[in-house]
PDB file of C-alpha atoms in Angstrom:
ATOM      1  CA  GLN G   1       4.060  17.284  21.879  1.00 58.00           C
ATOM      2  CA  SER G   2       5.901  14.155  20.948  1.00 68.00           C
ATOM      3  CA  ALA G   3       5.130  12.160  17.856  1.00 85.00           C
ATOM      4  CA  LEU G   4       4.490   8.788  17.837  1.00 94.00           C
ATOM      5  CA  THR G   5       7.395   6.465  17.166  1.00 97.00           C
ATOM      6  CA  GLN G   6       7.802   4.378  13.885  1.00 97.00           C
ATOM      7  CA  PRO G   7      10.975   2.646  12.289  1.00 97.00           C
ATOM      8  CA  ALA G   8      12.816   5.053  10.025  1.00 96.00           C
ATOM      9  CA  SER G   9      12.532   2.238   7.142  1.00 97.00           C
ATOM     10  CA  VAL G  10      11.463  -1.116   6.507  1.00 98.00           C
ATOM     11  CA  SER G  11      11.712  -3.262   3.199  1.00 97.00           C
ATOM     12  CA  GLY G  12      10.415  -6.465   1.586  1.00 96.00           C
ATOM     13  CA  SER G  13      10.189  -8.183  -1.552  1.00 97.00           C
ATOM     14  CA  PRO G  14       6.858  -8.410  -4.087  1.00 97.00           C
ATOM     15  CA  GLY G  15       4.387 -10.872  -2.459  1.00 97.00           C
ATOM     16  CA  GLN G  16       5.902 -10.661   0.874  1.00 97.00           C
ATOM     17  CA  SER G  17       4.217  -9.104   4.112  1.00 97.00           C
ATOM     18  CA  ILE G  18       5.717  -6.283   6.167  1.00 98.00           C
ATOM     19  CA  THR G  19       4.398  -4.819   9.308  1.00 98.00           C
ATOM     20  CA  ILE G  20       5.207  -1.003  10.439  1.00 98.00           C
ATOM     21  CA  SER G  21       4.919  -0.355  14.194  1.00 98.00           C
ATOM     22  CA  CYS G  22       3.936   2.912  15.502  1.00 98.00           C
ATOM     23  CA  THR G  23       4.116   3.516  19.598  1.00 97.00           C
ATOM     24  CA  GLY G  24       2.471   6.035  21.387  1.00 95.00           C
ATOM     25  CA  THR G  25       1.208   6.510  24.984  1.00 93.00           C
ATOM     26  CA  SER G  26      -1.788   6.109  27.484  1.00 92.00           C
ATOM     27  CA  SER G  27      -2.790   9.483  26.148  1.00 91.00           C
ATOM     28  CA  ASP G  28      -3.086   8.700  22.373  1.00 93.00           C
ATOM     29  CA  VAL G  29      -2.522   5.288  20.771  1.00 95.00           C
ATOM     30  CA  GLY G  30      -3.116   3.486  24.013  1.00 95.00           C
ATOM     31  CA  TYR G  31      -6.356   5.417  25.009  1.00 92.00           C
ATOM     32  CA  TYR G  32      -8.189   5.919  21.967  1.00 93.00           C
ATOM     33  CA  ASN G  33      -9.360   3.636  19.253  1.00 95.00           C
ATOM     34  CA  TYR G  34      -8.582   6.538  16.547  1.00 94.00           C
ATOM     35  CA  VAL G  35      -5.689   5.462  14.850  1.00 96.00           C
ATOM     36  CA  SER G  36      -4.821   6.093  11.159  1.00 97.00           C
ATOM     37  CA  TRP G  37      -2.385   5.132   8.933  1.00 98.00           C
ATOM     38  CA  TYR G  38      -1.272   7.166   5.798  1.00 98.00           C
ATOM     39  CA  GLN G  39       0.603   6.797   2.541  1.00 98.00           C
ATOM     40  CA  GLN G  40       2.310   9.369   0.841  1.00 98.00           C
ATOM     41  CA  HIS G  41       4.117   9.258  -2.277  1.00 97.00           C
ATOM     42  CA  PRO G  42       6.813  11.963  -3.034  1.00 95.00           C
ATOM     43  CA  GLY G  43       5.277  15.347  -3.782  1.00 94.00           C
ATOM     44  CA  LYS G  44       1.819  13.997  -3.107  1.00 96.00           C
ATOM     45  CA  ALA G  45      -0.629  14.587  -0.541  1.00 97.00           C
ATOM     46  CA  PRO G  46      -1.315  11.718   2.170  1.00 97.00           C
ATOM     47  CA  LYS G  47      -3.727   9.337   1.466  1.00 97.00           C
ATOM     48  CA  LEU G  48      -6.046   7.645   4.190  1.00 97.00           C
ATOM     49  CA  MET G  49      -5.403   3.583   4.463  1.00 97.00           C
ATOM     50  CA  ILE G  50      -6.524   2.633   7.655  1.00 97.00           C
ATOM     51  CA  TYR G  51      -8.729   4.646  10.262  1.00 97.00           C
ATOM     52  CA  ASP G  52      -9.851   3.942  13.747  1.00 96.00           C
ATOM     53  CA  VAL G  53      -7.295   1.127  14.179  1.00 97.00           C
ATOM     54  CA  SER G  54      -8.289  -1.402  11.774  1.00 97.00           C
ATOM     55  CA  ASN G  55     -11.159  -0.057   9.121  1.00 97.00           C
ATOM     56  CA  ARG G  56     -10.332   0.427   5.647  1.00 97.00           C
ATOM     57  CA  PRO G  57     -12.048   2.971   3.647  1.00 95.00           C
ATOM     58  CA  SER G  58     -13.874   2.141   0.229  1.00 94.00           C
ATOM     59  CA  GLY G  59     -11.233   1.493  -2.277  1.00 95.00           C
ATOM     60  CA  ILE G  60      -8.520   0.192  -0.390  1.00 96.00           C
ATOM     61  CA  SER G  61      -7.303  -2.921  -0.939  1.00 96.00           C
ATOM     62  CA  ASP G  62      -7.636  -5.770   1.661  1.00 96.00           C
ATOM     63  CA  ARG G  63      -4.111  -6.340   1.466  1.00 97.00           C
ATOM     64  CA  PHE G  64      -3.788  -3.370   4.016  1.00 98.00           C
ATOM     65  CA  SER G  65      -4.907  -4.123   7.634  1.00 98.00           C
ATOM     66  CA  GLY G  66      -4.456  -2.524  10.931  1.00 98.00           C
ATOM     67  CA  SER G  67      -4.170  -3.750  14.487  1.00 97.00           C
ATOM     68  CA  LYS G  68      -3.332  -2.290  18.259  1.00 97.00           C
ATOM     69  CA  SER G  69      -2.100  -3.532  21.170  1.00 97.00           C
ATOM     70  CA  GLY G  70      -1.674  -1.613  24.433  1.00 97.00           C
ATOM     71  CA  ASN G  71       0.111   1.366  23.301  1.00 97.00           C
ATOM     72  CA  THR G  72       1.384   0.063  19.921  1.00 98.00           C
ATOM     73  CA  ALA G  73      -0.527   0.097  16.500  1.00 98.00           C
ATOM     74  CA  SER G  74       0.431  -1.798  13.429  1.00 98.00           C
ATOM     75  CA  LEU G  75       0.119  -1.541  10.013  1.00 98.00           C
ATOM     76  CA  THR G  76       0.602  -4.662   7.660  1.00 98.00           C
ATOM     77  CA  ILE G  77       0.687  -4.861   4.157  1.00 98.00           C
ATOM     78  CA  SER G  78       0.380  -8.220   2.637  1.00 97.00           C
ATOM     79  CA  GLY G  79       1.312  -9.350  -0.912  1.00 97.00           C
ATOM     80  CA  LEU G  80       3.901  -6.388  -1.535  1.00 97.00           C
ATOM     81  CA  GLN G  81       3.524  -4.844  -4.890  1.00 97.00           C
ATOM     82  CA  ALA G  82       5.928  -2.085  -6.514  1.00 97.00           C
ATOM     83  CA  GLU G  83       3.506   0.629  -5.836  1.00 96.00           C
ATOM     84  CA  ASP G  84       3.223   0.211  -2.424  1.00 97.00           C
ATOM     85  CA  GLU G  85       6.656   1.880  -2.155  1.00 98.00           C
ATOM     86  CA  ALA G  86       6.036   5.007  -0.156  1.00 98.00           C
ATOM     87  CA  ASP G  87       6.439   6.667   3.120  1.00 98.00           C
ATOM     88  CA  TYR G  88       3.768   5.640   5.757  1.00 98.00           C
ATOM     89  CA  TYR G  89       2.512   7.653   8.632  1.00 98.00           C
ATOM     90  CA  CYS G  90       0.527   6.621  11.610  1.00 97.00           C
ATOM     91  CA  SER G  91      -1.687   9.126  13.554  1.00 96.00           C
ATOM     92  CA  SER G  92      -3.762   9.198  16.868  1.00 95.00           C
ATOM     93  CA  TYR G  93      -6.248  11.548  18.317  1.00 92.00           C
ATOM     94  CA  THR G  94      -4.564  12.563  21.575  1.00 89.00           C
ATOM     95  CA  SER G  95      -6.092  14.292  24.993  1.00 84.00           C
ATOM     96  CA  ILE G  96      -3.172  16.556  25.084  1.00 76.00           C
ATOM     97  CA  THR G  97      -3.938  19.907  23.889  1.00 69.00           C
ATOM     98  CA  THR G  98      -3.555  19.266  20.156  1.00 66.00           C
ATOM     99  CA  LEU G  99      -6.506  17.096  18.095  1.00 76.00           C
ATOM    100  CA  GLU G 100      -4.187  14.979  16.695  1.00 90.00           C
ATOM    101  CA  VAL G 101      -0.334  13.742  16.578  1.00 93.00           C
ATOM    102  CA  PHE G 102       1.877  11.884  13.755  1.00 95.00           C
ATOM    103  CA  GLY G 103       4.210   9.477  13.590  1.00 96.00           C
ATOM    104  CA  GLY G 104       7.747  10.340  12.334  1.00 96.00           C
ATOM    105  CA  GLY G 105       6.925   8.285   9.218  1.00 97.00           C
ATOM    106  CA  THR G 106       8.424   4.957   8.000  1.00 97.00           C
ATOM    107  CA  LYS G 107       9.910   4.730   4.211  1.00 98.00           C
ATOM    108  CA  LEU G 108       8.866   1.141   2.772  1.00 98.00           C
ATOM    109  CA  THR G 109      11.044  -0.042   0.071  1.00 97.00           C
ATOM    110  CA  VAL G 110       9.926  -2.870  -2.251  1.00 96.00           C
ATOM    111  CA  LEU G 111      13.023  -4.720  -3.132  1.00 93.00           C
TER     112      LEU G 111
ATOM    113  CA  GLU Q   1     -15.443  15.956  -6.688  1.00 93.00           C
ATOM    114  CA  VAL Q   2     -13.897  16.921  -3.643  1.00 94.00           C
ATOM    115  CA  GLN Q   3     -11.346  19.763  -3.677  1.00 96.00           C
ATOM    116  CA  LEU Q   4      -9.368  21.352  -1.097  1.00 98.00           C
ATOM    117  CA  VAL Q   5      -6.935  24.350  -2.835  1.00 98.00           C
ATOM    118  CA  GLU Q   6      -4.395  26.122  -0.620  1.00 97.00           C
ATOM    119  CA  SER Q   7      -3.143  29.433  -1.530  1.00 97.00           C
ATOM    120  CA  GLY Q   8      -1.062  32.222   0.306  1.00 97.00           C
ATOM    121  CA  GLY Q   9       2.503  30.407   0.313  1.00 97.00           C
ATOM    122  CA  GLY Q  10       5.492  31.961  -0.330  1.00 97.00           C
ATOM    123  CA  LEU Q  11       8.967  33.613   0.505  1.00 98.00           C
ATOM    124  CA  VAL Q  12       8.751  35.547   3.779  1.00 98.00           C
ATOM    125  CA  GLN Q  13      11.480  36.807   6.102  1.00 97.00           C
ATOM    126  CA  PRO Q  14      12.071  35.662   9.479  1.00 98.00           C
ATOM    127  CA  GLY Q  15       9.783  37.868  11.680  1.00 98.00           C
ATOM    128  CA  GLY Q  16       7.326  38.207   9.237  1.00 98.00           C
ATOM    129  CA  SER Q  17       3.519  37.421   8.431  1.00 98.00           C
ATOM    130  CA  LEU Q  18       1.601  35.493   5.920  1.00 98.00           C
ATOM    131  CA  ARG Q  19      -1.982  34.371   5.901  1.00 98.00           C
ATOM    132  CA  LEU Q  20      -2.921  30.895   4.375  1.00 98.00           C
ATOM    133  CA  SER Q  21      -6.197  30.256   2.656  1.00 98.00           C
ATOM    134  CA  CYS Q  22      -7.507  26.840   1.946  1.00 98.00           C
ATOM    135  CA  SER Q  23     -11.004  26.665  -0.438  1.00 98.00           C
ATOM    136  CA  ALA Q  24     -13.019  23.601   0.037  1.00 97.00           C
ATOM    137  CA  SER Q  25     -16.030  22.403  -2.241  1.00 97.00           C
ATOM    138  CA  GLY Q  26     -17.456  18.913  -3.000  1.00 96.00           C
ATOM    139  CA  PHE Q  27     -18.475  18.104   0.800  1.00 95.00           C
ATOM    140  CA  THR Q  28     -20.352  19.778   3.288  1.00 95.00           C
ATOM    141  CA  PHE Q  29     -17.653  22.176   4.902  1.00 96.00           C
ATOM    142  CA  ASN Q  30     -19.478  22.895   8.008  1.00 94.00           C
ATOM    143  CA  ASN Q  31     -19.843  19.350   9.295  1.00 95.00           C
ATOM    144  CA  TYR Q  32     -16.354  18.816   9.613  1.00 95.00           C
ATOM    145  CA  ALA Q  33     -13.382  19.968  11.826  1.00 94.00           C
ATOM    146  CA  MET Q  34     -10.571  21.340   9.684  1.00 97.00           C
ATOM    147  CA  HIS Q  35      -6.917  21.281  10.105  1.00 97.00           C
ATOM    148  CA  TRP Q  36      -3.361  22.512   9.062  1.00 98.00           C
ATOM    149  CA  VAL Q  37      -0.593  19.836   8.762  1.00 97.00           C
ATOM    150  CA  ARG Q  38       2.838  20.809   7.681  1.00 98.00           C
ATOM    151  CA  GLN Q  39       5.795  18.834   6.398  1.00 98.00           C
ATOM    152  CA  ALA Q  40       9.470  20.369   6.294  1.00 97.00           C
ATOM    153  CA  PRO Q  41      11.603  19.750   3.396  1.00 96.00           C
ATOM    154  CA  GLY Q  42      12.412  16.154   3.375  1.00 94.00           C
ATOM    155  CA  LYS Q  43      11.033  15.612   6.944  1.00 95.00           C
ATOM    156  CA  GLY Q  44       7.746  13.973   8.403  1.00 95.00           C
ATOM    157  CA  LEU Q  45       3.950  15.111   8.889  1.00 96.00           C
ATOM    158  CA  GLU Q  46       3.486  17.458  11.715  1.00 95.00           C
ATOM    159  CA  TYR Q  47       0.173  18.540  12.855  1.00 95.00           C
ATOM    160  CA  VAL Q  48      -0.200  22.575  13.319  1.00 96.00           C
ATOM    161  CA  SER Q  49      -3.286  23.522  14.276  1.00 96.00           C
ATOM    162  CA  GLY Q  50      -7.424  22.290  14.285  1.00 95.00           C
ATOM    163  CA  ILE Q  51     -10.849  24.211  14.418  1.00 95.00           C
ATOM    164  CA  SER Q  52     -13.962  22.447  15.401  1.00 94.00           C
ATOM    165  CA  SER Q  53     -16.875  22.619  12.733  1.00 95.00           C
ATOM    166  CA  ASN Q  54     -18.522  25.664  13.893  1.00 95.00           C
ATOM    167  CA  GLY Q  55     -15.171  27.420  14.982  1.00 95.00           C
ATOM    168  CA  GLY Q  56     -16.025  27.502  18.542  1.00 94.00           C
ATOM    169  CA  SER Q  57     -13.070  25.397  19.662  1.00 93.00           C
ATOM    170  CA  THR Q  58      -9.291  25.814  18.112  1.00 94.00           C
ATOM    171  CA  TYR Q  59      -6.134  23.753  18.825  1.00 93.00           C
ATOM    172  CA  TYR Q  60      -2.256  24.383  18.391  1.00 93.00           C
ATOM    173  CA  ALA Q  61       0.944  22.508  18.619  1.00 92.00           C
ATOM    174  CA  ASP Q  62       3.096  23.713  21.222  1.00 91.00           C
ATOM    175  CA  SER Q  63       5.495  24.996  18.094  1.00 93.00           C
ATOM    176  CA  VAL Q  64       2.932  27.489  16.602  1.00 96.00           C
ATOM    177  CA  LYS Q  65       1.283  28.542  20.019  1.00 95.00           C
ATOM    178  CA  GLY Q  66       0.734  32.132  20.149  1.00 96.00           C
ATOM    179  CA  ARG Q  67       2.080  32.933  16.552  1.00 98.00           C
ATOM    180  CA  PHE Q  68      -0.429  31.151  14.260  1.00 98.00           C
ATOM    181  CA  THR Q  69      -4.250  31.460  14.608  1.00 98.00           C
ATOM    182  CA  ILE Q  70      -6.759  29.360  12.875  1.00 98.00           C
ATOM    183  CA  SER Q  71     -10.089  30.527  11.644  1.00 98.00           C
ATOM    184  CA  ARG Q  72     -13.044  29.631   9.283  1.00 98.00           C
ATOM    185  CA  ASP Q  73     -15.480  31.232   7.089  1.00 97.00           C
ATOM    186  CA  ASN Q  74     -18.339  28.472   6.715  1.00 97.00           C
ATOM    187  CA  PRO Q  75     -20.531  30.551   4.363  1.00 97.00           C
ATOM    188  CA  GLU Q  76     -17.580  30.678   2.123  1.00 97.00           C
ATOM    189  CA  ASN Q  77     -16.332  27.122   2.804  1.00 98.00           C
ATOM    190  CA  THR Q  78     -12.907  28.765   3.577  1.00 98.00           C
ATOM    191  CA  LEU Q  79      -9.908  28.023   6.285  1.00 98.00           C
ATOM    192  CA  TYR Q  80      -7.214  30.160   6.986  1.00 98.00           C
ATOM    193  CA  LEU Q  81      -4.028  30.184   8.899  1.00 98.00           C
ATOM    194  CA  GLN Q  82      -2.821  33.613  10.020  1.00 98.00           C
ATOM    195  CA  MET Q  83       1.132  33.102  10.588  1.00 98.00           C
ATOM    196  CA  SER Q  84       3.010  35.649  12.330  1.00 98.00           C
ATOM    197  CA  SER Q  85       6.460  35.866  13.855  1.00 98.00           C
ATOM    198  CA  LEU Q  86       7.772  33.334  11.434  1.00 98.00           C
ATOM    199  CA  ARG Q  87      10.737  31.325  11.994  1.00 98.00           C
ATOM    200  CA  ARG Q  88      13.039  29.480   9.830  1.00 98.00           C
ATOM    201  CA  GLU Q  89      11.803  26.581  11.207  1.00 97.00           C
ATOM    202  CA  ASP Q  90       8.449  27.159   9.971  1.00 98.00           C
ATOM    203  CA  THR Q  91       9.542  26.392   6.323  1.00 98.00           C
ATOM    204  CA  ALA Q  92       7.199  23.769   4.949  1.00 98.00           C
ATOM    205  CA  VAL Q  93       4.479  22.881   2.811  1.00 98.00           C
ATOM    206  CA  TYR Q  94       1.509  23.701   4.642  1.00 98.00           C
ATOM    207  CA  PHE Q  95      -1.427  21.029   3.985  1.00 98.00           C
ATOM    208  CA  CYS Q  96      -5.158  21.948   4.382  1.00 98.00           C
ATOM    209  CA  ALA Q  97      -7.220  18.906   5.528  1.00 97.00           C
ATOM    210  CA  GLY Q  98     -10.498  17.712   6.949  1.00 96.00           C
ATOM    211  CA  TRP Q  99     -11.201  14.137   8.279  1.00 90.00           C
ATOM    212  CA  HIS Q 100     -13.971  12.332  10.226  1.00 89.00           C
ATOM    213  CA  SER Q 101     -14.004   8.160  10.314  1.00 87.00           C
ATOM    214  CA  SER Q 102     -13.425   6.808   6.920  1.00 90.00           C
ATOM    215  CA  SER Q 103     -13.729  10.507   5.062  1.00 92.00           C
ATOM    216  CA  SER Q 104     -10.153  12.119   4.503  1.00 93.00           C
ATOM    217  CA  TYR Q 105     -10.010  15.214   2.641  1.00 96.00           C
ATOM    218  CA  TRP Q 106      -6.569  16.600   1.676  1.00 97.00           C
ATOM    219  CA  GLY Q 107      -5.376  19.737  -0.274  1.00 97.00           C
ATOM    220  CA  GLN Q 108      -2.232  19.304  -2.275  1.00 97.00           C
ATOM    221  CA  GLY Q 109      -0.277  21.935   0.043  1.00 97.00           C
ATOM    222  CA  THR Q 110       1.323  25.310  -0.208  1.00 98.00           C
ATOM    223  CA  LEU Q 111       5.011  26.100  -0.011  1.00 98.00           C
ATOM    224  CA  VAL Q 112       5.811  28.573   2.578  1.00 98.00           C
ATOM    225  CA  THR Q 113       9.655  29.382   2.899  1.00 98.00           C
ATOM    226  CA  VAL Q 114      10.930  31.598   5.656  1.00 98.00           C
ATOM    227  CA  SER Q 115      14.358  33.149   4.722  1.00 97.00           C
ATOM    228  CA  SER Q 116      16.093  36.349   4.601  1.00 95.00           C
TER     229      SER Q 116
END
């Protein structure tokens, strides 16, 4: 199963906004509204930031938002803060064999 | 408090076997499909295997199909991953996880190192 495609890295200054893309296929991102985004700090477990394309779990800042168009989902972080610096992974339900497929991950650097 | 605690990782030779366990508490374990996700050193997340809430359906990544077996013991709130014919490329931190809608639970992971 091919991983979803994410940019390897993005960067932004404090207060700015950034967007991370996640491109899949018509068998995953494009077909199902089950895209999630995870934040992972070094040595830690992933933390759910967005589920079902655009929903935030309780306790997640509204600076984090998600969207989808066709086979590409996006995570936008507004008002960048130093603590946002982390790796971000998208995932999607897939109809091909496995239940879930992950993106390759994007390293966010806050300048 | 929700807890997922993995155990069973360690150093194993290529071709060897290992069984990972994941003990769950603080949520209704038998209501959740459960999963194993791994992360090789310095690499991204890779979905390994999943099992339905009642254990009736299982799913595997192509990279582990035929070598790994996922199972669960609902009365004991425990998830397992039996790994055999291990390869160097199976070296990773293995996370136990359960998710549904806004609920997402992950353990801290257990390191499996395949090396001679």
